CSV table of C-alpha atoms in Angstrom, one decimal:
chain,number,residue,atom,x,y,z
L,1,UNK,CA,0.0,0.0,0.0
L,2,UNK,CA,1.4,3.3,-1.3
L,3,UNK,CA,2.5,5.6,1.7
L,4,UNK,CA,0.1,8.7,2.6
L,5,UNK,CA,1.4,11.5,1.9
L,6,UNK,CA,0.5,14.5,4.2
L,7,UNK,CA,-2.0,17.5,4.2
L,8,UNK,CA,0.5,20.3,3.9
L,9,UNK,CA,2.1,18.4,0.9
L,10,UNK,CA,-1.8,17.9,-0.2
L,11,UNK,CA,-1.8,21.8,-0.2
L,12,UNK,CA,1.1,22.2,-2.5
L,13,UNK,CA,-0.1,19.6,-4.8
L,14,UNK,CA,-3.6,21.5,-4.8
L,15,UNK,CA,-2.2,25.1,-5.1
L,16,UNK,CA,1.4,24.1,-7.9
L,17,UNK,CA,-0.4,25.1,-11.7
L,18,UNK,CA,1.8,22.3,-13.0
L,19,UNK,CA,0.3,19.4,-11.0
L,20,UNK,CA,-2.4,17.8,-13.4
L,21,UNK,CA,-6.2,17.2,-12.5
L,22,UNK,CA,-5.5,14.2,-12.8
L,23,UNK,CA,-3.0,13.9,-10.1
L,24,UNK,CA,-5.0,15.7,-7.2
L,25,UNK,CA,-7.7,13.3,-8.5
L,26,UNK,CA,-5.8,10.7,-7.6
L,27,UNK,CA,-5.2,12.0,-3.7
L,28,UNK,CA,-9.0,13.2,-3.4
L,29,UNK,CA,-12.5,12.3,-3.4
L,30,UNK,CA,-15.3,14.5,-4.7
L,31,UNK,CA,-18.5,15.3,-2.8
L,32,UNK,CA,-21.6,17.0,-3.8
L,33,UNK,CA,-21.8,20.7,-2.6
L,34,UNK,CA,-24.5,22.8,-1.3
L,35,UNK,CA,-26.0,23.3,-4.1
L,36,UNK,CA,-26.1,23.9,-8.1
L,37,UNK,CA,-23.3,22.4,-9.3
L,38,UNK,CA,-20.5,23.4,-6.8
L,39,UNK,CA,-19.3,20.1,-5.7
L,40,UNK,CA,-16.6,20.1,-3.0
L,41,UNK,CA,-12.9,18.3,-3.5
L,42,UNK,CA,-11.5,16.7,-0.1
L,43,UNK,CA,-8.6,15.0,0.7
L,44,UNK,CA,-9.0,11.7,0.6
L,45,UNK,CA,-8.2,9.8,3.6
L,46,UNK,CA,-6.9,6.9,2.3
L,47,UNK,CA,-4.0,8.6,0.8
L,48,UNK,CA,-3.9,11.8,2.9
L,49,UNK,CA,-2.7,11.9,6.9
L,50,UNK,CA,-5.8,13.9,8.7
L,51,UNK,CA,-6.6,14.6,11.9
L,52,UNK,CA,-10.0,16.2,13.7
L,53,UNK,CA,-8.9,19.7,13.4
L,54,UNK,CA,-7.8,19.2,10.1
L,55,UNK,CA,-10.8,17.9,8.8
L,56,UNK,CA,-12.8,20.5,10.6
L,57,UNK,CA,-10.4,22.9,8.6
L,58,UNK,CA,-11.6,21.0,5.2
L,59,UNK,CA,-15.1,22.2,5.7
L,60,UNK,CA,-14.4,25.2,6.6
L,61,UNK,CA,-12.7,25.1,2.8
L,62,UNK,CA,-14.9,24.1,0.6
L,63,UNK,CA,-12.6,23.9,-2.3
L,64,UNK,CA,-14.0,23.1,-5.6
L,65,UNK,CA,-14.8,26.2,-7.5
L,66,UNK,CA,-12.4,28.0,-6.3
L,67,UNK,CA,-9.2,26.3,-6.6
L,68,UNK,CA,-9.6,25.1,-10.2
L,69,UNK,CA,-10.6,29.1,-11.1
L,70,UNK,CA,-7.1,30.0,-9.2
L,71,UNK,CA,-5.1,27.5,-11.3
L,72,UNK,CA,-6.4,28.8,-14.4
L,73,UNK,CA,-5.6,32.3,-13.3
L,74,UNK,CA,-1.7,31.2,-12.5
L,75,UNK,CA,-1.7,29.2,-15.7
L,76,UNK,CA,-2.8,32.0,-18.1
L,77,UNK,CA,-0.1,34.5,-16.4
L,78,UNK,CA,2.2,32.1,-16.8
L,79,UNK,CA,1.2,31.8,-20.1
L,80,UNK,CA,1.4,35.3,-21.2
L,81,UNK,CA,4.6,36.2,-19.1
L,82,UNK,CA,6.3,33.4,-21.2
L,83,UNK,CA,5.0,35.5,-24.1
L,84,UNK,CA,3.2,33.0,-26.1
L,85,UNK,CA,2.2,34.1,-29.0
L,86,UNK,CA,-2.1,33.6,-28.9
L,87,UNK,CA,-5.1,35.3,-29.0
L,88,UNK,CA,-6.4,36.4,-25.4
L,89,UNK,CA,-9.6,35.9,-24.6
L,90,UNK,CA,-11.6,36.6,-21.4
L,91,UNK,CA,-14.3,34.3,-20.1
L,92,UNK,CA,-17.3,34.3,-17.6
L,93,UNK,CA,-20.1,31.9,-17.6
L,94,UNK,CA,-21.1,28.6,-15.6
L,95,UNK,CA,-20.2,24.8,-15.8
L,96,UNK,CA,-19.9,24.6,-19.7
L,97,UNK,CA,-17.0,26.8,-19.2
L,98,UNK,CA,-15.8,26.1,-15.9
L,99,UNK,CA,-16.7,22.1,-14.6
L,100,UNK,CA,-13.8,21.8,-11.7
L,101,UNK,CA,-11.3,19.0,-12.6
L,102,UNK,CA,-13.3,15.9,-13.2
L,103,UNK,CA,-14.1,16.9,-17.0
L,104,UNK,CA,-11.9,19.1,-19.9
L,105,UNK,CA,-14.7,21.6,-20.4
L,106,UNK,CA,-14.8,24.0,-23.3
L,107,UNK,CA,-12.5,26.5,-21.8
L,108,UNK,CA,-10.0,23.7,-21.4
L,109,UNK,CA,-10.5,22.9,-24.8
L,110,UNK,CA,-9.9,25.6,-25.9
L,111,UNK,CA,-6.7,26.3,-23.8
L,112,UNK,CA,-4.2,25.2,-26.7
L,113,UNK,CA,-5.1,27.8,-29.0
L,114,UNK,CA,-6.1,30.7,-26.6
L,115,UNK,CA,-4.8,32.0,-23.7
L,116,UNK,CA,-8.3,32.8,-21.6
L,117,UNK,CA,-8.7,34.5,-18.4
L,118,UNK,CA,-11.0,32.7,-16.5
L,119,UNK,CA,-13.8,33.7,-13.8
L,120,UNK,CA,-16.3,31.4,-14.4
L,121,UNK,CA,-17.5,29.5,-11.7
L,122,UNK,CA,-19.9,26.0,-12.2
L,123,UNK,CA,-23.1,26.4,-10.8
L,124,UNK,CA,-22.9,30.0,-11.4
L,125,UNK,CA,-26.4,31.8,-12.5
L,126,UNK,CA,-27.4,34.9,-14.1
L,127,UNK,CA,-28.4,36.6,-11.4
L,128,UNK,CA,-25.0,35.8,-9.9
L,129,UNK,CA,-22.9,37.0,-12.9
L,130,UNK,CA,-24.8,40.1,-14.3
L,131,UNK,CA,-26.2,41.4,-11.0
L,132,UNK,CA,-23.9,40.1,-8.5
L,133,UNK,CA,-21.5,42.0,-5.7
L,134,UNK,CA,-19.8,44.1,-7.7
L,135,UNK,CA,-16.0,45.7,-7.1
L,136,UNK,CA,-14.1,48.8,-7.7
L,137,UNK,CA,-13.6,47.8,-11.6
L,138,UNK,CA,-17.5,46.3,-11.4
L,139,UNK,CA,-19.0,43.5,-12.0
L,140,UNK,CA,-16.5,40.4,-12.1
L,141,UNK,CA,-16.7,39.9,-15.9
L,142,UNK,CA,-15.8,43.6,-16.2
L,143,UNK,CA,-13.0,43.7,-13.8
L,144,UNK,CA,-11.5,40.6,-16.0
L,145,UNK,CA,-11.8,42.7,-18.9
L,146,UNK,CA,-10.3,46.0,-17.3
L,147,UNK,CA,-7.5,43.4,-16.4
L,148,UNK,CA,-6.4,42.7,-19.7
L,149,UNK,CA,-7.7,45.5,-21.7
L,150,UNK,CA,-4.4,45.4,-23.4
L,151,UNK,CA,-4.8,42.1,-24.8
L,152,UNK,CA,-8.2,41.0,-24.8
L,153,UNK,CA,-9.2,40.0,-28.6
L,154,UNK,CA,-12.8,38.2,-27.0
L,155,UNK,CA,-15.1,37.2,-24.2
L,156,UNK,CA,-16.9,34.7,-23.7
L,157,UNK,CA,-19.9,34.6,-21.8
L,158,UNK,CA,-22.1,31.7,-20.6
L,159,UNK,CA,-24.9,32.6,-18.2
L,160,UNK,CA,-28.1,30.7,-19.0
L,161,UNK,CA,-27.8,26.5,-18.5
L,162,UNK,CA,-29.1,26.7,-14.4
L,163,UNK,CA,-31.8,29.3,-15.2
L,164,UNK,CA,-33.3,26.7,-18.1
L,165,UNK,CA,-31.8,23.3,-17.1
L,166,UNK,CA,-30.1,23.5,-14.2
L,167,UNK,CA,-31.1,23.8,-10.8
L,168,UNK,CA,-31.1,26.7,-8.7
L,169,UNK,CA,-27.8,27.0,-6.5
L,170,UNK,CA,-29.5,28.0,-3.3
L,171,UNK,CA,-32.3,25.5,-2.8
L,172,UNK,CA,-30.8,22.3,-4.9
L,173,UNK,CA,-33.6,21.9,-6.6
L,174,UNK,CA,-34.2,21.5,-10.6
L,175,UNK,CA,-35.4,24.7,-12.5
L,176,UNK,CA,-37.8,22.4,-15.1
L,177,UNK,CA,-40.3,21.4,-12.1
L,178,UNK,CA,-41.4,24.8,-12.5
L,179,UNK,CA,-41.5,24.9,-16.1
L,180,UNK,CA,-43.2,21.4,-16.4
L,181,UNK,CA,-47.0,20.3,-16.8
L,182,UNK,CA,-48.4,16.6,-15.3
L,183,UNK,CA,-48.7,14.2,-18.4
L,184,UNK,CA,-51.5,15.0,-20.3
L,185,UNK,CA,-52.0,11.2,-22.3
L,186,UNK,CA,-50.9,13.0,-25.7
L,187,UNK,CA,-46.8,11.8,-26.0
L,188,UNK,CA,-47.1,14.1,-29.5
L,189,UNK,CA,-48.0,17.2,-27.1
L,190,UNK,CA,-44.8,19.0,-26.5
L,191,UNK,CA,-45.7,22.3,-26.2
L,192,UNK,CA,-48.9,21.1,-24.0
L,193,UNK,CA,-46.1,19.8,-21.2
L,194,UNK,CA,-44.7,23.3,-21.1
L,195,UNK,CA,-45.8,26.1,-19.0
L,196,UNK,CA,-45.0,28.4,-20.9
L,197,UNK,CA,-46.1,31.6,-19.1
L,198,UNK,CA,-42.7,30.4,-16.7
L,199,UNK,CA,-40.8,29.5,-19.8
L,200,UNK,CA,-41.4,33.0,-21.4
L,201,UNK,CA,-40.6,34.6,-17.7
L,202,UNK,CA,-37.6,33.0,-17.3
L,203,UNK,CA,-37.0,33.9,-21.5
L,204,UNK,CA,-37.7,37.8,-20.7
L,205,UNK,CA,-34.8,37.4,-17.9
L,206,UNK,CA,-32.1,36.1,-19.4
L,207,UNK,CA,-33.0,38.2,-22.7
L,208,UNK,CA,-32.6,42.0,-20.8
L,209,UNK,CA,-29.7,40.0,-18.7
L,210,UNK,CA,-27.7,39.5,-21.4
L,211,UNK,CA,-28.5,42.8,-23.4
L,212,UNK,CA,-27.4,44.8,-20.0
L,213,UNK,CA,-24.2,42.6,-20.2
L,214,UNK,CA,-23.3,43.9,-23.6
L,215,UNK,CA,-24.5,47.2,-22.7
L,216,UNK,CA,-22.2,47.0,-19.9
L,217,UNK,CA,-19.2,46.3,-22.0
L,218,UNK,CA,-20.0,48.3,-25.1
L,219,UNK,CA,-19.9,51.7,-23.3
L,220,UNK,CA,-16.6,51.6,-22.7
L,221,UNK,CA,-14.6,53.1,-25.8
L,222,UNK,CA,-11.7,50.5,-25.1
L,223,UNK,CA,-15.0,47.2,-25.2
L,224,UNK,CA,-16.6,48.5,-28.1
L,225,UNK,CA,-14.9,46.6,-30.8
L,226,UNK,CA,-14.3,43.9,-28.5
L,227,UNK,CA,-16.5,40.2,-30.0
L,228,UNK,CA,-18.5,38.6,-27.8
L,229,UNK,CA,-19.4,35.3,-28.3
L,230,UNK,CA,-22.6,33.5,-26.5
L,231,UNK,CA,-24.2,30.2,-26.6
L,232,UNK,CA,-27.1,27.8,-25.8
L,233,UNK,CA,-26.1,24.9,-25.1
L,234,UNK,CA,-27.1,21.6,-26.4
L,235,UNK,CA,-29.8,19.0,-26.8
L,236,UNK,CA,-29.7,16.6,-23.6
L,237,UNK,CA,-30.9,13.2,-22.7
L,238,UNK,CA,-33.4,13.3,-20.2
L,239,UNK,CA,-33.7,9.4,-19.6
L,240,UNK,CA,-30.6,8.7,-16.9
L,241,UNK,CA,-32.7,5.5,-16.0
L,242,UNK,CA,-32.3,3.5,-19.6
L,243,UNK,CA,-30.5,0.3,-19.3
L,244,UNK,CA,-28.1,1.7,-22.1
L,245,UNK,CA,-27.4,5.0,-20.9
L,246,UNK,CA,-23.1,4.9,-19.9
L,247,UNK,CA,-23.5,7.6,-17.3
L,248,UNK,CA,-22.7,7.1,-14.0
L,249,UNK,CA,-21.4,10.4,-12.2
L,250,UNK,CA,-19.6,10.6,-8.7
L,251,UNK,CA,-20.4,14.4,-8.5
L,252,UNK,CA,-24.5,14.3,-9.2
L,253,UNK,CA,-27.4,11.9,-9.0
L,254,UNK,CA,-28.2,10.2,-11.9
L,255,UNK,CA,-31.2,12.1,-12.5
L,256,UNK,CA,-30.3,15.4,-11.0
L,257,UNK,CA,-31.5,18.4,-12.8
L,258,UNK,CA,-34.1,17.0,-15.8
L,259,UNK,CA,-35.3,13.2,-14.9
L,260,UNK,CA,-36.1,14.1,-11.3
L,261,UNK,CA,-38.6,16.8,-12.6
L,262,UNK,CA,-39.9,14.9,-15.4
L,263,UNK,CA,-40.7,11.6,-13.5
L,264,UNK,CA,-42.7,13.3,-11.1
L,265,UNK,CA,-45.0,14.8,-13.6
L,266,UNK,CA,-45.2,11.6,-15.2
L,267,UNK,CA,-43.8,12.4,-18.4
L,268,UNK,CA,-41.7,8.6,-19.5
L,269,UNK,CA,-41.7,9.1,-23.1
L,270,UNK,CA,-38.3,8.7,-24.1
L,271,UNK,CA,-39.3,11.0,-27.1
L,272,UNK,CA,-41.2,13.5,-25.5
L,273,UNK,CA,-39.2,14.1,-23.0
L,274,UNK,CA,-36.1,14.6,-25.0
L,275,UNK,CA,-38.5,16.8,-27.3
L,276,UNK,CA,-39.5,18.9,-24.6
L,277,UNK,CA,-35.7,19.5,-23.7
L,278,UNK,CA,-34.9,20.5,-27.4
L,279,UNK,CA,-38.2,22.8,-26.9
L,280,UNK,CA,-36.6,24.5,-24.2
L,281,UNK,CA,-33.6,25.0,-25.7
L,282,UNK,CA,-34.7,26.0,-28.9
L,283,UNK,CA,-36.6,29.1,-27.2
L,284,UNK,CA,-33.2,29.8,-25.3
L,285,UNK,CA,-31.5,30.0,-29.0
L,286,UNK,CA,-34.4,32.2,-30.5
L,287,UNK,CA,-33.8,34.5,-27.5
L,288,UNK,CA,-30.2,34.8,-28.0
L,289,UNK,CA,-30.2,34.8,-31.8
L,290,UNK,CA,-32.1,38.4,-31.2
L,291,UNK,CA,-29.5,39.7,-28.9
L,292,UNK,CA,-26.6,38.8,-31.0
L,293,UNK,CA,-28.6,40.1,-34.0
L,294,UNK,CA,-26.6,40.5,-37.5
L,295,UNK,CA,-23.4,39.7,-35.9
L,296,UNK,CA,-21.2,41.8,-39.0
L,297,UNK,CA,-22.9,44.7,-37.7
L,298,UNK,CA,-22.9,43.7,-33.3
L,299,UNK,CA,-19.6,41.6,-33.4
L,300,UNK,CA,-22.4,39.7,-30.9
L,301,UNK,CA,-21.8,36.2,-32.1
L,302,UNK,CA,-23.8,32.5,-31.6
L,303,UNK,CA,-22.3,29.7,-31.3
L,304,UNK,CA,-24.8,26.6,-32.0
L,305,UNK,CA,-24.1,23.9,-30.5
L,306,UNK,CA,-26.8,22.2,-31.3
L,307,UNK,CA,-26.6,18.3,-31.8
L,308,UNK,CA,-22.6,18.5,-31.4
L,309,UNK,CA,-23.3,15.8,-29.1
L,310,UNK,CA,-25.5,13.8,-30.5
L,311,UNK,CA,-24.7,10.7,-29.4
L,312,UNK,CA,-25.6,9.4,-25.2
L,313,UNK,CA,-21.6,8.7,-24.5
L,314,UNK,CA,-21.3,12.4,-25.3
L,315,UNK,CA,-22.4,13.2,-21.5
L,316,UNK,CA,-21.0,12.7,-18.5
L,317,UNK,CA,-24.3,13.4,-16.6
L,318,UNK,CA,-27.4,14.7,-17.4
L,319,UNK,CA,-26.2,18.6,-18.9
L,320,UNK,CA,-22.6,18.1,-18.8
L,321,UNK,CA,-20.5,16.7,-21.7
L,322,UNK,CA,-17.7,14.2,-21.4
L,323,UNK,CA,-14.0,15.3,-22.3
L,324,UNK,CA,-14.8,14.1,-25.9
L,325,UNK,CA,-18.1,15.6,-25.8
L,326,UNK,CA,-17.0,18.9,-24.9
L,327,UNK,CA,-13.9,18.9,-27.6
L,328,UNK,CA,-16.8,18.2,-29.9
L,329,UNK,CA,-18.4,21.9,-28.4
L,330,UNK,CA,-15.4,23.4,-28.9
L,331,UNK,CA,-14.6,22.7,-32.6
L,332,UNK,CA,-18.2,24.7,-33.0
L,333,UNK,CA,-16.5,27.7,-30.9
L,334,UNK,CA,-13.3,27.5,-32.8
L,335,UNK,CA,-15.1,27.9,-36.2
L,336,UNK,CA,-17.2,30.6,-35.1
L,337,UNK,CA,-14.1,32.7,-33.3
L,338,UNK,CA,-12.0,31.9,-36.3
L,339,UNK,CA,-15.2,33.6,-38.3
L,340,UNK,CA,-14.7,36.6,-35.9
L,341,UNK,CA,-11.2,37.1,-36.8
L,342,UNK,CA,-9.9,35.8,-33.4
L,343,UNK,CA,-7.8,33.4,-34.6
């Protein structure tokens, strides 16, 4: 049996930018956090020394979120003190661009041809990222911005998967129970399962969230050239329960955020549940298709990543993709940035 190594040198493995996910992987175990998607990363005590007060210190931590986002932060510096030669782009958004450790997201994806400067945070809502505490440079999106006004040739921004599919980080619970009707006998009936009074609520929110976003940015003289690039995620597979669905995450039940919802208003349709989820994010696309507008004339661009994961093995859960899925995202991001000029 290998020899445990101890929590100060399980410190400097957590907080050195060249050890690998994979290696603090290996020396932890991963717990669901209080809620959203903010999962929690302890030592594991197999393979770490702990005592009392040094587990009492762990929960005090909390480390997930914000270890991976300081990492990044190192990395990119690193980066761009070593003067490589990219394109600098900064990011906000939630999980699609910021999933701690256990999966190779789209920002990570997107790492080898961009150096990005991250503050996204998984779990993270729209309420949290437009509206939030704000500093002396603003919100936190804008104070990344300020930051590398000399460089920045993009942002990224991805605000809207917990409002529509997600669950909401403060109670734990699934945002589609509220957007969901009991089973009405027609399987055919998409629309019919749909509240869409909530649907369009929700719709309204996210459309003058992200328009004050760019409004944000775009009145400053040294922002208004800069592109934007947004997205809406993809079409999901709301069935966790199939016997030939490969999931199986640590960090969330099986069912968290859409079967949960769906099996209690007695929607089991494999089709019309995964119809109504294409539904929903279909509206989100309309939505964000009219913000980004002609994007020649905004420099407000969509990236569709519709059916870039078309396939179950794609996901790693029920909204999240799987290394592979996610490069599969990213190819979709590259085209449209390369479209932009940022390239």
């Amino acid at each position: 049996m290998a020899k445990k190594i101890s929590y100060p040198d399980y410190l400097a493995l957590l907080t050195d930018p060249a050890t690998t996910d994979e290696q603090i992987l290996a020396v932890s175990v991963v717990r669901k956090g209080r809620g959203g998607f903010d999962f929690e990363l302890r030592p594991d005590p197999k393979k770490v020394v702990m005592t009392p007060d040094l587990e009492e210190l762990e929960n005090a931590l909390q480390i997930g979120n914000s270890v991976s986002r300081w990492r990044r932060q190192v990395t990119f510096r690193n980066r761009l003190n070593a003067g490589e030669k990219l394109p600098v782009l900064v990011e906000e958004g939630d999980s699609w661009h910021q999933f701690p450790l256990l999966v190779k997201d789209v920002i990570d994806q997107l790492g080898k041809d961009y150096l990005i400067y991250s503050v996204g945070a998984a779990g993270d809502t729209a309420q949290n990222m437009v509206y939030g505490p704000t500093g002396d440079n603003g919100t936190e999106y804008l104070a990344a911005l300020w930051t590398q006004r000399k460089h920045v040739k993009g942002f990224l921004f991805s605000a809207a998967g917990n409002d529509i599919i997600g669950e909401d980080p403060e109670t734990g619970v699934a945002v589609l129970h509220d957007m969901l009707k009991n089973f009405n006998g027609n399987v055919t009936d998409v629309a019919g399962h749909i509240n869409m009074a909530v649907l369009a609520q929700k719709i309204a929110y996210l459309d003058e969230a992200y328009r004050h976003v760019i409004g944000n940015i775009r009145q400053y003289k040294e922002f208004a050239k800069v592109p934007i690039f947004i997205h809406g995620y993809d079409y999901a597979f709301p069935y966790p329960d199939s016997p030939d669905d490969p999931r199986k995450p640590k960090h969330a039940k099986k069912n968290e955020w859409l079967g949960e919802p769906l099996d209690a208003r007695k929607i089991k349709d494999r089709d019309l549940r995964r119809n109504i989820i294409k539904f929903l994010v279909d509206a989100l696309y309309d939505m964000l298709s009219d913000v980004a507008g002609d994007p020649k004339q905004t420099n407000i661009w969509l990236v569709d990543c519709r059916g870039a994961m078309s396939d179950v093995a794609d996901w790693i859960d029920e909204i999240h993709g799987t290394d592979d899925g996610f490069a599969k995202v990213a190819a979709r991001f590259r085209k449209v940035l390369k479209k932009a000029g940022v390239s």
